[in-house]
Short mmCIF file of C-alpha atoms in Angstrom, two decimals:
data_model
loop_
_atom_site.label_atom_id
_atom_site.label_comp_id
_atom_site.label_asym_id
_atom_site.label_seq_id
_atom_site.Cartn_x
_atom_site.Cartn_y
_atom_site.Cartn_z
CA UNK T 12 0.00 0.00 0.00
CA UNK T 13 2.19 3.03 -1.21
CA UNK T 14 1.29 7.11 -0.11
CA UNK T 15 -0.74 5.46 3.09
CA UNK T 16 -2.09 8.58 4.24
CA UNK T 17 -0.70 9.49 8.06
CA UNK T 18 -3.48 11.16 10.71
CA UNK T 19 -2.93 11.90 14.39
CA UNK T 20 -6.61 10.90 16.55
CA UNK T 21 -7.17 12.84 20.04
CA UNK T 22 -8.92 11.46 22.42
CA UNK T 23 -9.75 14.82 24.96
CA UNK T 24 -10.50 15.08 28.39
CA UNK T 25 -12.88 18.05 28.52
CA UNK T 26 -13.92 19.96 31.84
CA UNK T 27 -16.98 20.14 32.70
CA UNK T 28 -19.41 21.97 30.02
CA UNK T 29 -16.02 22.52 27.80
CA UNK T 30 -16.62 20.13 24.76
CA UNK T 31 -18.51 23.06 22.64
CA UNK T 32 -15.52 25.75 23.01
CA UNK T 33 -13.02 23.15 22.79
CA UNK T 34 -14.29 21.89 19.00
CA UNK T 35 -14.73 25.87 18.49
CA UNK T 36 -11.17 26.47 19.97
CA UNK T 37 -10.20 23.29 17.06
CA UNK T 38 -11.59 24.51 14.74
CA UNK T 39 -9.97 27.66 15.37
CA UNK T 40 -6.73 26.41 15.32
CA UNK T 41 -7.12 24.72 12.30
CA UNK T 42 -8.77 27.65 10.32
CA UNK T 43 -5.81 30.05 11.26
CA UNK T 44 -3.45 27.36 10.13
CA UNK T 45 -1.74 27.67 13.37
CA UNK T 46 0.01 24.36 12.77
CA UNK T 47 2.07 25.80 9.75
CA UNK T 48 0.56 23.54 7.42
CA UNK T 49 1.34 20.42 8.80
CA UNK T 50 -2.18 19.50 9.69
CA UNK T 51 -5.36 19.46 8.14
CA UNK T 52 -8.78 18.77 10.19
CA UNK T 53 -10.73 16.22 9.53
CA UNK T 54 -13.12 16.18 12.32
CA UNK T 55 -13.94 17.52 15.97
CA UNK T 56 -16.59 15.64 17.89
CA UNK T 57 -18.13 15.04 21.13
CA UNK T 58 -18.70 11.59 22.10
CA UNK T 59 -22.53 10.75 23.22
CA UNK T 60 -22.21 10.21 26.80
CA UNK T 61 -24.84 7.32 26.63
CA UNK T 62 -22.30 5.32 24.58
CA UNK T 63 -18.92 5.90 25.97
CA UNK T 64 -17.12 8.07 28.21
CA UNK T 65 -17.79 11.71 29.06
CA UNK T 66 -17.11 14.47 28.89
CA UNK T 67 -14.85 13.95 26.19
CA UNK T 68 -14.00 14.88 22.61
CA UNK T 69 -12.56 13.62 19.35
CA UNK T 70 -10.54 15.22 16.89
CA UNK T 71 -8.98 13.66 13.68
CA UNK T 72 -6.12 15.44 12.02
CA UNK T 73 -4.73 14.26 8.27
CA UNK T 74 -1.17 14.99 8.23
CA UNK T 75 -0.30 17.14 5.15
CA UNK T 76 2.13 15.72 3.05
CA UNK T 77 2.27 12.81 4.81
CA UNK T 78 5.49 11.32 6.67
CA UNK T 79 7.40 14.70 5.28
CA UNK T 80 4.15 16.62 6.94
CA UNK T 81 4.53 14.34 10.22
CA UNK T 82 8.46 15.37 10.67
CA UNK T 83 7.59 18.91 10.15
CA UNK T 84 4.72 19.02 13.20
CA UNK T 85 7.48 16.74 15.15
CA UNK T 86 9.91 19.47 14.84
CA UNK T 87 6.82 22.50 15.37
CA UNK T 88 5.20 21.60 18.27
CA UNK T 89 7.72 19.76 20.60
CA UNK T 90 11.61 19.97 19.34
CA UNK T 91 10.99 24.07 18.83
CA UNK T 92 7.45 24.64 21.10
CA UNK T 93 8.32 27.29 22.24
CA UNK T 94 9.73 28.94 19.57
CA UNK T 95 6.05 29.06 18.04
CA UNK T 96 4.22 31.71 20.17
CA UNK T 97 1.28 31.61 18.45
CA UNK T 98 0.56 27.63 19.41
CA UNK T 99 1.78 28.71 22.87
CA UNK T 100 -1.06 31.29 23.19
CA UNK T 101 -3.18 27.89 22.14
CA UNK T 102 -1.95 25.58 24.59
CA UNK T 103 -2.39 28.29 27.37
CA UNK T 104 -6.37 29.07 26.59
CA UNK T 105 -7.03 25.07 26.13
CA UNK T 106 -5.70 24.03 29.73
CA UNK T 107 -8.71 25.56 30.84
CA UNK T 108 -10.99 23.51 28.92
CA UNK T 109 -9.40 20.04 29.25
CA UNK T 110 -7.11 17.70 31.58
CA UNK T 111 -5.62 15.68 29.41
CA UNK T 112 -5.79 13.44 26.63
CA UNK T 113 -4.66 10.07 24.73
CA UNK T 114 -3.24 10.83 20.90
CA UNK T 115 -2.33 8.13 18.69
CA UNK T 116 -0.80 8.00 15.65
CA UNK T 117 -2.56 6.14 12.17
CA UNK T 118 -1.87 5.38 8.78
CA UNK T 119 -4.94 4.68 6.50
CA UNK T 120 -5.47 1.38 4.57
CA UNK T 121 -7.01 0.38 1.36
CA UNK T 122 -10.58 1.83 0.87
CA UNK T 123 -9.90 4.43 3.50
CA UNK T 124 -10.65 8.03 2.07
CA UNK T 125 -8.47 11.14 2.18
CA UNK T 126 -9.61 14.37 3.25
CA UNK T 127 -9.96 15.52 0.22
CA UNK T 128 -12.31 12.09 -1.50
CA UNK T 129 -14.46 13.04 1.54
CA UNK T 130 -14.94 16.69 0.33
CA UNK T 131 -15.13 15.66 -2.45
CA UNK T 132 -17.77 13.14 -2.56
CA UNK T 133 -19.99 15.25 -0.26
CA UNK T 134 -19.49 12.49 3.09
CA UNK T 135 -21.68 14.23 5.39
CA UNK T 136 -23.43 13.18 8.57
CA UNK T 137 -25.02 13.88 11.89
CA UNK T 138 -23.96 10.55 13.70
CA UNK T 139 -20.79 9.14 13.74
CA UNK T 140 -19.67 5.40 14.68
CA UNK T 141 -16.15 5.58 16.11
CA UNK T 142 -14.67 1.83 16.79
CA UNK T 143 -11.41 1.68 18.82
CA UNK T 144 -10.69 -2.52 19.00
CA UNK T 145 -7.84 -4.18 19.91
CA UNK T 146 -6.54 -7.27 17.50
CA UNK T 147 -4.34 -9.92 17.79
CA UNK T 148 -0.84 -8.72 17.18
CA UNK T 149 -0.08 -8.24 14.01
CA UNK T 150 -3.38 -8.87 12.49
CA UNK T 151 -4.49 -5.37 11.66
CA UNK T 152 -4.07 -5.14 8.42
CA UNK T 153 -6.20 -8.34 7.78
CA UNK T 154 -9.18 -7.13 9.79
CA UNK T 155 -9.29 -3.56 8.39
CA UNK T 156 -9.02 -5.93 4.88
CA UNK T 157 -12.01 -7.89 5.72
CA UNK T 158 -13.98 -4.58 6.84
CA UNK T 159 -13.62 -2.98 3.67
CA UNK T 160 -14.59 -6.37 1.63
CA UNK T 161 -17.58 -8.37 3.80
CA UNK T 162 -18.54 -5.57 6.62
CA UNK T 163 -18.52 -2.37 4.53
CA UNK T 164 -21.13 -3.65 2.04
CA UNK T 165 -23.31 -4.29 5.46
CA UNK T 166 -23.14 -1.30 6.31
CA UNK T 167 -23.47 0.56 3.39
CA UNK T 168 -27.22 -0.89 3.29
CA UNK T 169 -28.08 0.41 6.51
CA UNK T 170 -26.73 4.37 5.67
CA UNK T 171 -23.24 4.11 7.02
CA UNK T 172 -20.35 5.74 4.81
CA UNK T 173 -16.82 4.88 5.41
CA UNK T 174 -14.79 7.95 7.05
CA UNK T 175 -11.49 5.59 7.72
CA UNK T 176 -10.22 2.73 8.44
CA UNK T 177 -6.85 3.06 10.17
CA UNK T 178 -3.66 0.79 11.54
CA UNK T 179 -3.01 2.49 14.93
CA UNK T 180 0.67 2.36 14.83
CA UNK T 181 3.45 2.69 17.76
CA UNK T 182 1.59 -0.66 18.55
CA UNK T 183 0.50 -3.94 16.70
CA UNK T 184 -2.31 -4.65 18.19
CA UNK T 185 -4.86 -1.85 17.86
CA UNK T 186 -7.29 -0.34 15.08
CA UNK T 187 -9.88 2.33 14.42
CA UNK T 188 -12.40 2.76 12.57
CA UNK T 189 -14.82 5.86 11.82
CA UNK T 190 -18.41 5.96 9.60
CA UNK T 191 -21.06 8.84 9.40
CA UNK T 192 -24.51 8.03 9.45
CA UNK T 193 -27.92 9.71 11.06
CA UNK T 194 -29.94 8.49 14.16
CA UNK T 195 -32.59 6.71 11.67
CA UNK T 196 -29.80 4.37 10.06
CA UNK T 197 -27.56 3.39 13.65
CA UNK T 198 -31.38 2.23 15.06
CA UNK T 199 -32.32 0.22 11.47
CA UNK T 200 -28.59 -1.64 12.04
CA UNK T 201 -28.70 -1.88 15.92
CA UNK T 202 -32.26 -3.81 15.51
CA UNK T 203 -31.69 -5.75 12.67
CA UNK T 204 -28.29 -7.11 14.69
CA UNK T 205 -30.54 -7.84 18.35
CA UNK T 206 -33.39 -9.03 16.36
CA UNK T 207 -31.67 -11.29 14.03
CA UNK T 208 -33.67 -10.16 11.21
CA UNK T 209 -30.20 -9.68 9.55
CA UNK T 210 -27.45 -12.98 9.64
CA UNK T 211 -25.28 -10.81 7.86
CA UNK T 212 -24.59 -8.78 11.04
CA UNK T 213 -23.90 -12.36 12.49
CA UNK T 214 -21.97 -13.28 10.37
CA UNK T 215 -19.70 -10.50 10.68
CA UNK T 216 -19.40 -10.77 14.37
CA UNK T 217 -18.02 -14.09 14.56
CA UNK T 218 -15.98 -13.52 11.99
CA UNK T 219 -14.80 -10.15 13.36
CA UNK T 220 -13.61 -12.40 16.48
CA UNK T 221 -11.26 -14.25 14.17
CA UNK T 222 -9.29 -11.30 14.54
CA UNK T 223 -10.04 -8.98 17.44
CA UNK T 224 -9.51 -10.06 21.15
CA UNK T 225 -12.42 -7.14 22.19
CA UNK T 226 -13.81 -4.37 20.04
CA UNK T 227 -15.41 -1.29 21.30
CA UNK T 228 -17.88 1.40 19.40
CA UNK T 229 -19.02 4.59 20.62
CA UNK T 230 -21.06 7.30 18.94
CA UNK T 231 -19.53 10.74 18.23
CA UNK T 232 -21.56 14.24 17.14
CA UNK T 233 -19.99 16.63 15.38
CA UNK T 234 -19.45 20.01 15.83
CA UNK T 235 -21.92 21.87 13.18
CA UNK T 236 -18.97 23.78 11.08
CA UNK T 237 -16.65 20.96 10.65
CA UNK T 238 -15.88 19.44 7.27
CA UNK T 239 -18.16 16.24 7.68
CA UNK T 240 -21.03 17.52 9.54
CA UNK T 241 -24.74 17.28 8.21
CA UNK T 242 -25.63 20.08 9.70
CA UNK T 243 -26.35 22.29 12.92
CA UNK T 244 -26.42 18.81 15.65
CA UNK T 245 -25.67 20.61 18.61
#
């Protein structure tokens, strides 16, 4: 798989009633251009408290240029921090909207858009599925192979559109993957899977388990001016 796209995902640990101000302090940053180019934003979202934990946000970030794009926000934001005053003034405002966070590192696979195939095929919506599963080592690569070819089709049928599907890397045994969809379409798959009206869904779940040891989804809104959003959620 040549030109796999890089991305850096954020999970952040918001105080209080901070998740709005933080996605508008994001979106901010990434609108000013604040990380010299090195970044481009893919999404900001806060994570339903009903399905996972709170309060908390998500941000996705496609490196530009790729690994040459990588080196360059390396270098930017921790070998010369503070030699950038403008991310300093950034850092300073949004410690009092979070605690801390969790970033990892990805590199997209086959059948995982850009930034730019997203734009450009108008991937929109007001619900996004965010799955964060750990595999057996070293079988990434296969599972995020067999969700593009037997689980992708699935989904497509119930209003789900790919966003990514992404090797976590720094780590073998970890993957994520990201659809948008709309309240209507997440109940029409969740009942068809409890009810059994669907053995596809039942299918994939056993055969999922050939290569996961535990997966994990949560649902994810987005903020209402970012690139992917349907429309005013929140």
């Amino acid at each position: 798989m040549p030109d796999r796209a890089v991305y850096l995902h954020e999970y952040i640990d918001i105080v209080g009633e901070g998740a709005m101000p933080y996605m508008e302090h994001t979106a901010r940053l990434a609108a000013d251009d604040a990380s010299g180019g090195t970044l481009a934003l893919v999404g900001t979202w806060y994570t339903m408290g009903s399905t996972g934990r709170w309060p908390q946000v998500v941000n996705l970030w496609e490196s530009v240029g790729g690994w040459d794009g990588w080196r360059r926000l390396m270098e930017r934001t921790n070998l010369r921090r503070t030699k950038t005053p403008e991310l300093e003034e950034w850092w300073r405002q949004a410690l009092a909207m979070r605690t801390g966070g969790f970033d990892r590192l990805l590199a997209g696979v086959r059948g995982s858009p850009t930034l730019v195939e997203l734009e450009r095929d108008g991937v929109r919506g007001s619900v996004f599925v965010h799955e964060l599963s750990r595999c057996r080592a070293g079988a990434a690569l296969d599972y995020l192979g067999a969700v593009q070819d037997e689980w992708s089709p699935v989904l497509a049928d119930y209003g789900h559109v790919v966003v990514g599907l992404y090797e976590v890397l720094l780590t073998d045994r970890e993957v994520l993957t990201i659809w948008a969809t709309d309240p209507a379409s997440h109940c029409a798959l969740q009942r068809a899977g409890v009810e059994g009206a669907d053995d596809r869904i039942t299918r994939w779940r056993v055969r999922a388990r050939e290569f996961l040891s535990d997966w994990r989804e949560e649902l994810m809104t987005p903020h209402p001016a970012s690139a992917l959003s349907a429309g005013d959620s929140l």
